[in-house]
XYZ file of C-alpha atoms in Angstrom:
767
model
C 91.533 13.681 -12.688
C 89.853 16.756 -14.227
C 89.015 17.442 -17.847
C 90.334 20.653 -19.395
C 87.820 23.455 -19.157
C 87.780 23.873 -22.928
C 86.685 20.228 -23.389
C 84.061 20.469 -20.669
C 82.734 23.737 -22.105
C 82.521 22.201 -25.583
C 80.648 19.210 -24.191
C 78.129 21.406 -22.331
C 77.726 23.605 -25.404
C 76.850 20.512 -27.438
C 74.260 19.555 -24.830
C 72.906 23.097 -24.906
C 72.828 23.163 -28.706
C 71.025 19.819 -28.831
C 68.425 21.030 -26.310
C 67.788 24.185 -28.295
C 67.520 22.280 -31.585
C 65.165 19.619 -30.200
C 62.594 22.243 -29.212
C 61.153 23.822 -32.334
C 60.979 27.565 -32.915
C 58.371 29.096 -30.652
C 58.292 26.113 -28.281
C 59.260 26.371 -24.634
C 62.122 24.504 -22.960
C 59.749 22.447 -20.797
C 58.479 20.750 -23.964
C 61.586 18.591 -23.805
C 59.876 16.757 -20.900
C 57.523 13.912 -21.804
C 57.284 10.139 -21.604
C 60.224 8.212 -23.041
C 58.071 6.807 -25.858
C 56.825 10.264 -26.861
C 60.323 11.788 -26.845
C 61.764 8.958 -28.950
C 58.882 9.345 -31.373
C 59.655 13.066 -31.678
C 63.285 12.364 -32.565
C 65.152 12.509 -29.249
C 68.182 10.152 -29.309
C 67.920 7.380 -26.721
C 71.339 8.224 -25.232
C 70.077 11.755 -24.415
C 67.104 10.589 -22.351
C 67.066 11.122 -18.595
C 64.609 8.622 -17.083
C 65.598 7.828 -13.459
C 63.920 4.725 -11.998
C 63.385 3.650 -8.407
C 65.132 0.736 -6.739
C 65.284 -1.230 -3.485
C 68.702 -1.817 -1.887
C 69.153 -4.253 1.015
C 71.553 -2.587 3.447
C 71.386 -5.275 6.140
C 70.107 -8.747 5.304
C 71.055 -11.186 8.057
C 69.446 -14.583 7.387
C 66.809 -16.098 9.660
C 68.335 -18.528 12.174
C 66.978 -21.864 13.332
C 68.414 -23.780 16.297
C 67.326 -27.402 16.827
C 66.665 -28.458 20.402
C 69.728 -30.695 20.543
C 71.941 -27.625 19.855
C 70.390 -25.362 22.489
C 73.505 -25.143 24.627
C 75.520 -23.858 21.657
C 72.832 -21.479 20.371
C 72.102 -19.918 23.746
C 74.622 -17.109 23.403
C 74.177 -16.475 19.706
C 71.955 -13.787 18.235
C 68.615 -15.167 17.087
C 66.969 -13.661 13.985
C 63.293 -14.137 13.097
C 62.844 -11.182 10.702
C 64.609 -10.609 7.367
C 65.859 -8.143 6.055
C 66.850 -5.729 8.811
C 67.534 -2.529 6.798
C 66.357 -1.409 3.335
C 67.029 1.715 1.285
C 64.264 2.628 -1.188
C 64.962 5.060 -4.021
C 61.429 6.238 -4.823
C 60.340 7.893 -8.021
C 57.133 9.861 -7.315
C 54.035 7.803 -8.075
C 56.019 4.601 -8.750
C 55.754 2.028 -5.903
C 58.818 0.099 -4.795
C 58.288 -3.362 -3.322
C 60.504 -5.575 -1.184
C 59.896 -8.923 0.494
C 59.832 -9.226 4.285
C 60.166 -12.725 5.807
C 59.206 -13.887 9.301
C 59.803 -17.272 10.900
C 58.945 -18.580 14.370
C 62.335 -19.785 15.512
C 62.638 -22.767 17.797
C 64.065 -22.132 21.289
C 63.452 -18.352 21.121
C 64.096 -16.679 24.541
C 61.076 -15.636 26.662
C 60.754 -13.140 29.549
C 57.564 -13.440 31.672
C 56.593 -10.999 34.424
C 53.734 -11.979 36.752
C 51.768 -8.947 38.034
C 49.261 -9.941 40.740
C 46.438 -8.212 42.576
C 47.128 -8.626 46.346
C 43.857 -7.124 47.584
C 41.962 -9.159 50.204
C 39.668 -10.890 47.671
C 42.690 -12.655 46.134
C 43.708 -14.384 49.393
C 42.700 -17.866 48.211
C 44.650 -17.383 44.941
C 48.021 -16.554 46.509
C 48.956 -20.156 47.544
C 48.633 -21.376 43.946
C 50.738 -18.466 42.676
C 53.428 -19.328 45.242
C 53.770 -22.772 43.627
C 53.774 -21.302 40.106
C 57.547 -20.725 39.796
C 58.797 -24.303 39.662
C 55.797 -25.632 37.702
C 56.006 -22.881 35.080
C 59.752 -23.394 34.670
C 59.180 -27.091 33.995
C 56.368 -26.394 31.509
C 58.251 -23.695 29.572
C 61.268 -25.974 29.091
C 59.187 -27.698 26.398
C 59.117 -24.397 24.491
C 62.464 -22.754 25.191
C 65.617 -23.356 27.202
C 66.053 -19.615 27.832
C 63.135 -18.646 30.100
C 63.093 -16.028 32.858
C 60.280 -14.858 35.100
C 59.663 -12.077 37.629
C 56.961 -10.956 40.038
C 55.217 -7.764 41.091
C 52.096 -6.902 43.110
C 49.603 -4.047 43.332
C 46.622 -2.893 45.385
C 45.549 0.751 44.908
C 46.454 4.361 45.652
C 47.024 4.901 49.371
C 44.652 7.845 49.838
C 40.953 8.163 50.539
C 38.525 6.963 49.199
C 40.557 4.028 47.827
C 41.817 2.887 51.256
C 41.000 3.764 54.859
C 43.457 6.265 56.348
C 42.701 5.320 59.944
C 45.946 4.692 61.848
C 45.245 1.061 62.688
C 43.931 0.239 59.197
C 47.001 1.714 57.530
C 49.048 -1.001 59.290
C 46.508 -3.841 59.090
C 43.632 -3.129 56.643
C 42.050 -6.570 57.318
C 41.544 -6.012 61.113
C 42.841 -9.480 61.978
C 45.829 -11.111 63.598
C 45.277 -14.778 62.732
C 46.591 -16.622 60.847
C 48.640 -13.489 60.117
C 47.902 -9.779 59.782
C 47.520 -8.186 56.351
C 50.309 -6.154 54.794
C 49.964 -2.345 54.696
C 48.328 -1.129 51.436
C 50.542 -0.053 48.548
C 50.143 1.067 44.915
C 52.732 -1.139 43.185
C 55.642 -3.156 44.546
C 58.258 -4.736 42.293
C 59.198 -7.932 44.134
C 61.456 -9.961 41.816
C 63.334 -8.985 38.659
C 63.372 -11.417 35.760
C 65.398 -14.493 36.678
C 65.905 -18.069 35.522
C 65.883 -19.302 39.151
C 62.469 -20.861 39.743
C 63.268 -21.611 43.363
C 63.991 -17.931 44.034
C 60.608 -17.049 42.523
C 58.890 -19.534 44.849
C 60.819 -18.243 47.884
C 60.133 -14.517 47.334
C 56.520 -14.938 46.288
C 55.997 -17.257 49.256
C 56.851 -14.393 51.576
C 54.123 -12.130 50.210
C 51.099 -11.276 52.350
C 47.676 -10.194 51.237
C 46.610 -6.549 51.734
C 43.311 -4.694 51.375
C 41.449 -1.593 50.194
C 37.939 -0.121 50.314
C 36.472 -0.015 46.780
C 36.179 -2.846 44.272
C 38.197 -1.445 41.313
C 41.951 -1.740 41.768
C 44.931 0.368 40.703
C 46.198 -2.184 38.198
C 46.850 0.334 35.409
C 49.402 2.158 37.598
C 51.254 -1.116 38.116
C 50.919 -2.119 34.475
C 52.466 1.166 33.317
C 55.457 0.835 35.677
C 56.047 -2.843 34.830
C 56.130 -1.898 31.152
C 58.325 1.213 31.127
C 60.802 0.297 33.922
C 62.886 -1.895 31.612
C 66.109 -1.694 33.627
C 64.517 -2.501 36.999
C 62.342 -5.318 35.627
C 65.224 -6.691 33.535
C 63.451 -6.872 30.165
C 65.577 -8.183 27.274
C 65.000 -7.747 23.523
C 63.187 -11.092 23.346
C 59.571 -12.215 23.615
C 58.121 -10.185 26.501
C 55.044 -11.564 28.286
C 53.223 -9.828 31.157
C 50.612 -11.849 33.076
C 48.035 -9.599 34.791
C 46.030 -11.495 37.437
C 43.011 -10.037 39.285
C 39.377 -10.678 40.213
C 38.182 -7.060 40.041
C 37.890 -4.146 37.649
C 40.271 -1.234 37.146
C 40.434 2.460 37.887
C 40.887 4.517 34.692
C 42.217 7.970 33.857
C 40.031 10.574 35.592
C 39.199 8.415 38.640
C 42.071 10.098 40.488
C 39.860 13.158 40.988
C 38.023 11.204 43.707
C 41.216 11.420 45.782
C 42.129 14.952 44.697
C 44.711 13.730 42.153
C 44.490 15.657 38.870
C 48.040 15.512 37.455
C 48.014 13.221 34.364
C 50.204 10.142 34.292
C 53.491 10.938 32.505
C 54.226 7.364 31.357
C 57.710 7.332 32.925
C 59.377 5.015 35.423
C 59.125 6.137 39.064
C 60.383 3.147 41.083
C 62.345 3.950 44.240
C 63.459 0.971 46.303
C 61.172 -1.119 44.027
C 58.076 0.839 45.086
C 56.020 3.182 42.855
C 56.588 6.664 44.313
C 54.110 8.758 42.290
C 50.943 6.792 43.027
C 49.420 9.537 45.157
C 50.449 12.460 42.927
C 49.690 11.232 39.403
C 46.348 10.066 38.003
C 45.743 6.580 36.623
C 46.870 6.136 32.984
C 44.310 5.667 30.230
C 43.913 2.423 28.263
C 45.135 4.197 25.112
C 48.256 5.379 27.008
C 48.898 1.804 28.157
C 48.430 0.528 24.584
C 50.976 3.041 23.301
C 53.590 1.948 25.851
C 52.940 -1.768 25.300
C 53.475 -1.246 21.563
C 56.591 0.854 22.149
C 58.165 -1.675 24.565
C 56.988 -4.784 22.600
C 55.169 -6.271 25.594
C 52.417 -8.855 25.052
C 49.890 -8.992 27.893
C 47.892 -11.963 29.234
C 44.852 -11.086 31.381
C 44.150 -13.926 33.858
C 40.859 -12.792 35.445
C 37.809 -14.362 37.027
C 34.705 -15.089 35.008
C 32.555 -12.272 36.423
C 34.974 -9.563 35.176
C 36.146 -11.215 31.945
C 34.029 -8.853 29.834
C 35.949 -5.855 31.233
C 39.264 -7.120 29.834
C 38.260 -8.030 26.275
C 40.084 -5.050 24.776
C 41.927 -6.792 21.914
C 40.814 -4.018 19.534
C 42.649 -1.432 21.694
C 45.773 -3.184 22.961
C 48.301 -4.307 20.307
C 48.575 -7.997 21.293
C 46.742 -9.441 24.287
C 44.895 -12.578 25.387
C 42.242 -13.147 28.056
C 42.001 -16.309 30.204
C 39.379 -17.183 32.818
C 40.750 -17.945 36.293
C 39.163 -20.524 38.555
C 38.068 -19.457 42.026
C 41.503 -20.141 43.555
C 43.691 -19.693 40.418
C 44.676 -23.383 40.289
C 44.491 -23.223 36.448
C 46.895 -20.295 36.079
C 49.608 -22.482 34.517
C 47.249 -23.719 31.822
C 46.099 -20.150 31.067
C 49.672 -18.902 30.590
C 50.672 -21.732 28.238
C 47.515 -21.495 26.110
C 47.698 -17.686 25.902
C 51.367 -17.822 24.872
C 50.556 -20.247 22.039
C 47.644 -18.053 20.903
C 49.720 -14.853 20.927
C 52.700 -16.310 19.090
C 50.623 -18.165 16.478
C 49.634 -14.894 14.799
C 51.971 -12.272 13.341
C 50.666 -8.762 12.589
C 52.885 -6.241 10.817
C 52.766 -2.586 11.824
C 54.777 0.460 10.851
C 55.660 3.830 12.283
C 54.082 7.007 10.958
C 54.918 7.705 7.321
C 56.029 11.124 6.052
C 53.176 13.228 4.588
C 51.982 11.978 1.205
C 53.668 8.555 1.365
C 51.551 5.402 1.082
C 52.292 1.845 2.243
C 50.503 -1.433 1.460
C 51.011 -5.083 2.410
C 50.324 -8.389 0.630
C 50.675 -11.487 2.830
C 51.816 -14.976 1.777
C 50.638 -17.258 4.611
C 50.603 -21.026 5.106
C 47.435 -21.498 3.045
C 49.192 -19.961 -0.022
C 46.386 -17.404 -0.487
C 47.294 -13.795 -1.267
C 45.646 -11.202 0.974
C 45.845 -7.418 0.737
C 44.424 -4.435 2.595
C 44.244 -4.853 6.380
C 44.300 -8.642 6.003
C 47.584 -8.296 4.123
C 49.277 -7.289 7.396
C 48.608 -10.554 9.261
C 49.118 -14.331 9.122
C 47.520 -16.787 11.564
C 48.013 -20.413 12.681
C 51.811 -20.145 12.597
C 53.667 -22.996 14.295
C 57.303 -23.170 15.338
C 59.439 -23.471 12.211
C 56.802 -21.962 9.866
C 57.943 -19.163 7.582
C 55.630 -16.511 6.113
C 56.389 -13.506 3.925
C 54.934 -10.080 3.189
C 55.347 -7.926 0.083
C 55.656 -4.334 1.310
C 55.056 -1.556 -1.255
C 55.752 2.126 -0.578
C 54.807 4.963 -2.942
C 56.224 8.488 -2.749
C 54.184 11.661 -3.452
C 55.195 14.285 -6.056
C 58.316 16.212 -5.075
C 57.485 19.508 -3.404
C 61.060 20.809 -3.301
C 64.241 20.084 -5.158
C 66.026 18.504 -2.174
C 64.817 15.714 0.087
C 66.724 14.015 2.871
C 65.969 10.288 3.351
C 63.144 9.638 5.798
C 63.065 6.679 8.184
C 60.182 4.235 8.680
C 60.174 1.263 11.059
C 58.277 -1.953 10.222
C 57.974 -4.716 12.803
C 55.650 -7.517 13.937
C 53.476 -6.613 16.912
C 54.884 -7.852 20.212
C 58.396 -8.540 18.896
C 61.529 -6.462 19.382
C 62.988 -7.157 15.938
C 62.300 -4.505 13.311
C 63.070 -3.477 9.744
C 64.488 -0.016 9.138
C 63.297 1.426 5.807
C 65.074 4.525 4.496
C 62.996 6.506 1.971
C 64.978 8.509 -0.571
C 62.746 10.295 -3.137
C 64.179 10.832 -6.624
C 63.575 14.517 -7.320
C 66.273 15.261 -9.875
C 68.224 13.963 -12.853
C 71.866 12.861 -12.969
C 72.724 15.664 -15.385
C 72.071 18.237 -12.638
C 75.393 17.424 -11.002
C 77.193 18.749 -14.116
C 75.548 22.188 -14.057
C 77.681 25.207 -15.011
C 76.943 28.374 -13.000
C 77.317 31.695 -14.840
C 77.605 29.861 -18.163
C 78.712 31.961 -21.178
C 76.044 30.153 -23.207
C 73.342 31.837 -21.110
C 73.856 35.428 -22.337
C 77.337 35.916 -20.922
C 76.753 34.418 -17.495
C 73.170 35.512 -16.816
C 72.106 31.955 -15.978
C 73.165 28.441 -15.016
C 73.502 25.823 -17.773
C 71.747 22.778 -16.308
C 70.713 19.656 -18.226
C 71.057 21.465 -21.548
C 68.905 24.470 -20.606
C 69.497 27.872 -19.068
C 68.171 28.483 -15.545
C 68.109 32.281 -15.510
C 69.053 34.567 -12.674
C 66.370 36.596 -10.979
C 65.253 39.411 -13.253
C 66.359 37.660 -16.474
C 64.036 35.792 -18.891
C 64.205 34.188 -22.287
C 65.555 30.956 -23.697
C 69.122 32.198 -23.377
C 68.392 34.607 -20.449
C 68.909 37.328 -23.026
C 66.168 39.695 -21.797
C 65.603 41.860 -18.797
C 62.242 40.994 -17.241
C 61.339 44.635 -16.638
C 62.117 45.726 -20.203
C 60.665 42.694 -21.958
C 57.090 43.957 -21.801
C 57.756 47.234 -23.639
C 55.821 47.989 -26.820
C 59.017 48.038 -28.852
C 59.149 44.229 -28.778
C 55.449 43.391 -28.568
C 54.715 43.979 -32.296
C 56.871 40.935 -33.095
C 54.319 38.701 -31.283
C 51.296 39.693 -33.444
C 50.395 37.357 -36.302
C 49.207 39.103 -39.498
C 48.487 42.340 -37.596
C 46.126 40.512 -35.243
C 44.995 42.400 -32.155
C 45.967 39.619 -29.728
C 49.523 38.842 -28.775
C 50.619 35.238 -29.339
C 47.091 34.342 -30.547
C 45.828 34.788 -26.983
C 47.641 31.622 -25.862
C 50.935 32.949 -24.547
C 53.049 35.882 -23.414
C 55.410 38.031 -25.405
C 58.910 37.873 -23.895
C 61.745 39.648 -25.653
C 59.834 39.734 -28.903
C 59.113 35.975 -28.834
C 56.011 34.098 -27.812
C 56.189 31.879 -24.748
C 53.167 29.618 -25.145
C 50.839 28.501 -22.360
C 49.720 25.052 -21.349
C 46.087 23.978 -21.603
C 44.049 24.950 -18.548
C 42.165 21.629 -18.680
C 45.093 19.260 -19.194
C 48.548 20.482 -18.140
C 50.296 17.966 -20.400
C 48.748 19.636 -23.472
C 50.200 22.923 -24.692
C 50.106 25.458 -27.502
C 53.054 25.822 -29.850
C 54.159 27.611 -32.982
C 55.834 30.942 -33.599
C 52.695 32.784 -32.532
C 51.216 29.993 -30.316
C 48.703 29.432 -33.084
C 48.953 25.639 -33.005
C 47.664 22.985 -30.668
C 47.127 19.247 -30.892
C 43.910 19.142 -28.856
C 41.515 21.594 -30.569
C 40.496 19.564 -33.650
C 36.926 18.627 -34.574
C 35.450 15.616 -32.813
C 33.266 12.804 -34.076
C 31.390 10.449 -31.712
C 33.242 11.979 -28.774
C 36.696 11.289 -30.216
C 39.128 13.821 -31.569
C 39.413 13.296 -35.353
C 36.949 10.437 -34.885
C 39.769 8.266 -33.597
C 40.841 7.815 -37.240
C 43.426 10.569 -37.505
C 45.940 12.812 -35.747
C 45.453 16.416 -34.722
C 48.260 18.619 -36.028
C 48.071 22.359 -35.427
C 44.281 22.298 -35.136
C 43.691 20.280 -38.340
C 42.930 16.549 -38.580
C 45.354 14.473 -40.621
C 43.214 11.435 -41.451
C 44.419 7.874 -41.799
C 44.217 6.277 -45.277
C 40.625 5.416 -46.120
C 39.050 8.316 -44.215
C 38.237 11.930 -45.007
C 36.321 14.896 -43.613
C 37.071 17.627 -41.070
C 36.836 15.098 -38.229
C 37.858 12.042 -40.326
C 34.242 10.954 -40.055
C 33.839 9.778 -43.662
C 35.139 6.309 -44.634
C 36.021 6.107 -48.336
C 35.046 2.434 -48.563
C 31.504 1.420 -49.746
C 31.588 -1.873 -47.856
C 29.076 -0.686 -45.252
C 26.633 0.251 -48.083
C 26.472 -3.205 -49.718
C 23.098 -4.983 -49.491
C 22.549 -8.744 -49.282
C 22.621 -9.159 -53.053
C 25.984 -7.367 -53.274
C 24.594 -4.148 -54.826
C 25.480 -0.705 -53.500
C 22.408 0.513 -51.570
C 20.393 -2.289 -53.269
C 20.461 -0.222 -56.488
C 18.044 2.316 -54.950
C 20.465 4.999 -53.653
C 24.023 6.371 -53.423
C 26.704 5.736 -50.774
C 28.011 8.854 -48.949
C 30.447 8.673 -45.969
C 29.605 4.988 -45.467
C 25.838 5.637 -45.337
C 23.198 5.038 -48.022
C 21.078 7.977 -49.204
C 17.946 6.314 -50.649
C 16.532 7.914 -53.825
C 13.136 6.133 -53.613
C 11.335 7.592 -50.561
C 9.499 4.305 -49.982
C 12.760 2.495 -49.148
C 14.845 2.967 -46.036
C 17.423 1.203 -43.861
C 21.256 1.158 -43.927
C 21.272 -0.329 -47.449
C 17.850 0.906 -48.783
C 16.415 -2.628 -48.679
C 13.536 -1.995 -46.274
C 10.103 -0.925 -47.548
C 7.435 -1.037 -44.804
C 4.666 0.183 -47.181
C 5.533 -2.249 -50.024
C 3.687 -5.609 -50.311
C 5.770 -8.763 -49.990
C 6.759 -10.788 -53.063
C 4.363 -13.522 -51.949
C 1.422 -11.114 -51.732
C 2.236 -9.660 -55.184
C 1.719 -13.068 -56.872
C -1.151 -14.271 -54.635
C -4.038 -13.502 -57.025
C -2.318 -15.066 -60.042
C -1.571 -18.266 -58.136
C -5.159 -18.549 -56.853
C -6.653 -18.050 -60.287
C -4.178 -20.352 -62.104
C -4.233 -23.226 -59.581
C -7.640 -22.966 -57.876
C -9.756 -20.751 -60.247
C -10.301 -18.188 -57.479
C -9.962 -14.410 -57.117
C -9.670 -13.269 -60.816
C -12.017 -14.131 -63.678
C -10.522 -16.320 -66.430
C -9.949 -13.436 -68.853
C -8.060 -11.315 -66.317
C -6.114 -14.361 -65.170
C -4.944 -15.121 -68.716
C -3.939 -11.499 -69.323
C -2.188 -10.682 -66.065
C -0.684 -14.029 -65.110
C 0.771 -15.342 -68.385
C 4.362 -14.700 -67.225
C 4.123 -17.293 -64.425
C 5.753 -20.701 -64.916
C 3.457 -22.718 -62.643
C 4.187 -26.249 -61.425
C 1.596 -28.086 -59.332
C 2.507 -30.694 -56.672
C 0.174 -32.776 -54.572
C 1.131 -32.265 -50.911
C 2.604 -29.282 -49.085
C 5.186 -31.529 -47.390
C 6.942 -31.976 -50.730
C 7.736 -28.262 -50.812
C 9.545 -28.503 -47.465
C 12.045 -30.960 -49.004
C 13.371 -28.302 -51.389
C 16.690 -27.016 -49.938
C 17.001 -23.251 -49.309
C 18.941 -21.221 -51.847
C 19.474 -17.627 -52.963
C 16.341 -16.058 -54.483
C 13.996 -18.773 -53.164
C 10.935 -17.590 -51.217
C 8.669 -19.875 -49.163
C 5.165 -18.429 -49.087
C 1.873 -19.097 -47.325
C -1.259 -17.132 -48.310
C -5.002 -17.376 -47.575
C -7.430 -18.023 -50.432
C -10.974 -16.662 -50.718
C -12.328 -19.555 -48.599
C -9.947 -18.912 -45.741
C -7.716 -21.904 -46.501
C -3.914 -21.774 -46.386
C -2.092 -22.209 -49.702
C 1.649 -23.117 -49.700
C 3.965 -22.390 -52.649
C 7.609 -21.719 -53.557
C 8.626 -18.708 -55.644
C 11.844 -18.155 -57.551
C 12.722 -15.390 -60.074
C 13.732 -16.680 -63.548
C 16.829 -15.745 -65.531
C 14.780 -13.696 -67.982
C 13.550 -10.362 -66.729
C 9.972 -10.624 -65.431
C 9.757 -14.458 -65.478
C 8.845 -16.262 -62.229
C 8.908 -20.000 -61.406
C 6.295 -21.154 -58.877
C 5.635 -24.584 -57.288
C 2.130 -24.780 -55.759
C 0.753 -27.502 -53.450
C -2.847 -28.505 -54.281
C -3.313 -29.640 -50.691
C -4.763 -26.752 -48.702
C -5.133 -26.295 -44.967
C -8.752 -25.334 -44.365
C -10.121 -24.576 -40.854
C -12.605 -27.102 -39.482
C -16.238 -26.032 -38.770
C -17.692 -25.498 -35.273
C -18.862 -28.487 -33.102
C -22.605 -27.823 -32.880
C -23.353 -30.637 -30.393
C -20.651 -29.517 -27.967
C -21.691 -25.890 -28.160
C -25.387 -26.813 -27.555
C -24.526 -29.041 -24.578
C -22.336 -26.403 -22.963
C -25.002 -23.713 -23.403
C -27.757 -25.933 -21.929
C -25.634 -26.951 -18.945
C -24.759 -23.318 -18.293
C -28.461 -22.339 -18.207
C -29.309 -25.143 -15.760
C -26.373 -24.355 -13.445
C -27.200 -20.632 -13.398
C -30.896 -21.391 -12.642
C -30.062 -23.663 -9.711
C -27.599 -21.070 -8.379
C -30.214 -18.328 -8.469
C -32.750 -20.567 -6.633
C -30.254 -21.375 -3.877
C -29.386 -17.712 -3.481
C -33.096 -16.773 -3.217
C -33.663 -19.470 -0.581
C -30.677 -18.228 1.452
C -31.859 -14.626 1.428
C -35.447 -15.502 2.476
C -34.155 -17.702 5.342
C -32.011 -14.891 6.684
C -34.935 -12.446 6.500
C -37.331 -14.833 8.364
C -34.794 -15.425 11.161
C -34.338 -11.683 11.689
C -38.149 -11.121 11.852
C -38.628 -13.937 14.385
C -35.846 -12.583 16.614
C -37.386 -9.116 16.541
C -40.779 -10.617 17.538
C -39.284 -12.351 20.561
C -37.578 -9.157 21.762
C -40.922 -7.272 21.662
C -42.625 -9.965 23.776
C -39.939 -9.682 26.456
C -40.468 -5.902 26.737
C -44.159 -6.177 27.794
C -44.816 -5.147 31.536
C -45.781 -7.840 34.114
C -48.235 -6.421 36.756
C -47.023 -8.801 39.503
C -43.289 -8.149 38.900
C -41.330 -6.715 41.823
C -37.644 -5.757 41.722
C -35.244 -7.691 43.932
C -33.230 -4.516 44.703
C -34.158 -2.369 47.752
C -32.629 1.123 48.215
C -32.451 2.708 51.691
C -31.255 6.320 52.319
C -29.436 7.195 55.567
C -31.159 10.315 56.969
C -27.971 11.405 58.693
C -25.914 11.294 55.438
C -26.344 15.001 54.605
C -25.394 16.119 58.113
C -22.104 14.291 57.927
């Protein structure tokens, strides 16, 4: 069904008319774009807003399965699911993360494939008998974990060129130089012996027929074998289940670059090269690197168990390089290999670590884990959960954020999320939202855009190349001519569009702010802006107004160019409720003190003025204690005091505090403390004072104590000086006596003869 063109054209014209009316004269079309709150505040109807939001859509959400042991025979052929969901489509608005929940559960009776890769160099001869018995024992042990278990076997030695092996004719056939109890097998790089099978007896039979071989150097070619056992999925028989590879050796490894010793410089290509179950490129390709092995193990979802002897254990602790691996210490004859495999399997499967493929440029992903301990973890710890038992379920909140759209069209990108070492994965399709729904209704060559000179899209004209203007009404080449430019000058000003825009077709197209792109100039001549008003305390319009066309519109109760002046006098009130304590005027919320002696926010501080207690000190001393002033002066100057005398100072402390009450303590002429209370009377100049006759006078010095201390000090100092003099004289006498004895020893003895006799060989010079 299609609408008549006349109806559709009328509808698009209404959209176009609304868009043109919403933007004021002199404003650009892009000013229709803002936050939803700002557009609604500016008068945009809510039904005209385009505000696309992101979403997460589950495309494939098969539930996690759980098969009890008693139903194994029925669940064996059914698909087992440990990871939910399997496919998600994310519609991503730039900068807005979308989150979905990913669940993982260790399912009971999950199938397991195990491939045993063994070093068959001569030093492993005593280990081979225990490996031959491994098939049946391991089958029995793994039945406690899963009913669907398969195992295979492969062996390796080293590259069959010098200097890794001896190329002598007899040693190529029997590198051990022995015939009893049996000769050694010819050396080989890697031999795939048994594909994955559920027949434990077949494993025992084929492995039992293996013979030990030999080589020259200590490091082995295990990385060649490990690469082939990983990538040759069809020959090995790997399924999309838990894949375990047991690597058993008692020696180190040759790494990438060691092939140069044998003249091999071609890098390992990481592909399968098995012909008749034997690695055919061992002598033409170098050893792979550990990083190359890690990449293939991650790609093929293989978890590796290193079963090595104690003296080389440190060489295989590479958990930080390989995706999921465990290291077990072999006994001298590998009799504990079964225990190592079971313990390593439990350790590997008890931890789940989420990883993802490479994200498109600019995208960001984060994880938050919900593990068994119910603690939320983010960052790198948000990718993993540990101590997971069979039947435990954990979840991860995966958030993906898209970058700003670079182009108008984006095809969905694909990201894979999966737990390390497992074949199950979650496919995440990323679809950025880079347009609005109204774009699908665009009208090319619209008559509303100057007779077809543009496309009417979302209520605005998208002009053809070479056309400009709101309605595409101007030719870009002709729009800069002087005939139109005079229309862009305000009041004959020299600058076009006030220096904040360009003159296009006789109209100003205003610029955005260079500092903040979301701020722009507007007005017929780009003379207005809402970000160039005066500031107060670092805030535009003091935070108490709104900037409109460069002028602050203050909120009620404020005035000034930057709304810095509050009209209220509340901040100027002093403690007694007077404006500026009656000593100044209030201006912009601040007191201007008229008396220069007073200062402070309310003109109530006077550092140079005496306190009220000090002002009445002399009158109180003369009236109560006949001190300070003579009687005539006291009667003249202190008649206004209403004096009440009490006995003890403690009585004054019982008077409760009140407004206008001052507690005073002053010193009299004798140095004693006088306590009194002072309160101003109702009549101007009258003062009520309560004075305590009890004074606090300082006690005199203790003459006896001072005399005793002085005498004792003299005696102690005298004895100390005598002892010091005695010490110095003793030291001097000892030094003089020692010097006297040394002089006596230096005197010559006439009968002294030396015990040393020196004889010179007369033939010494001739020799």
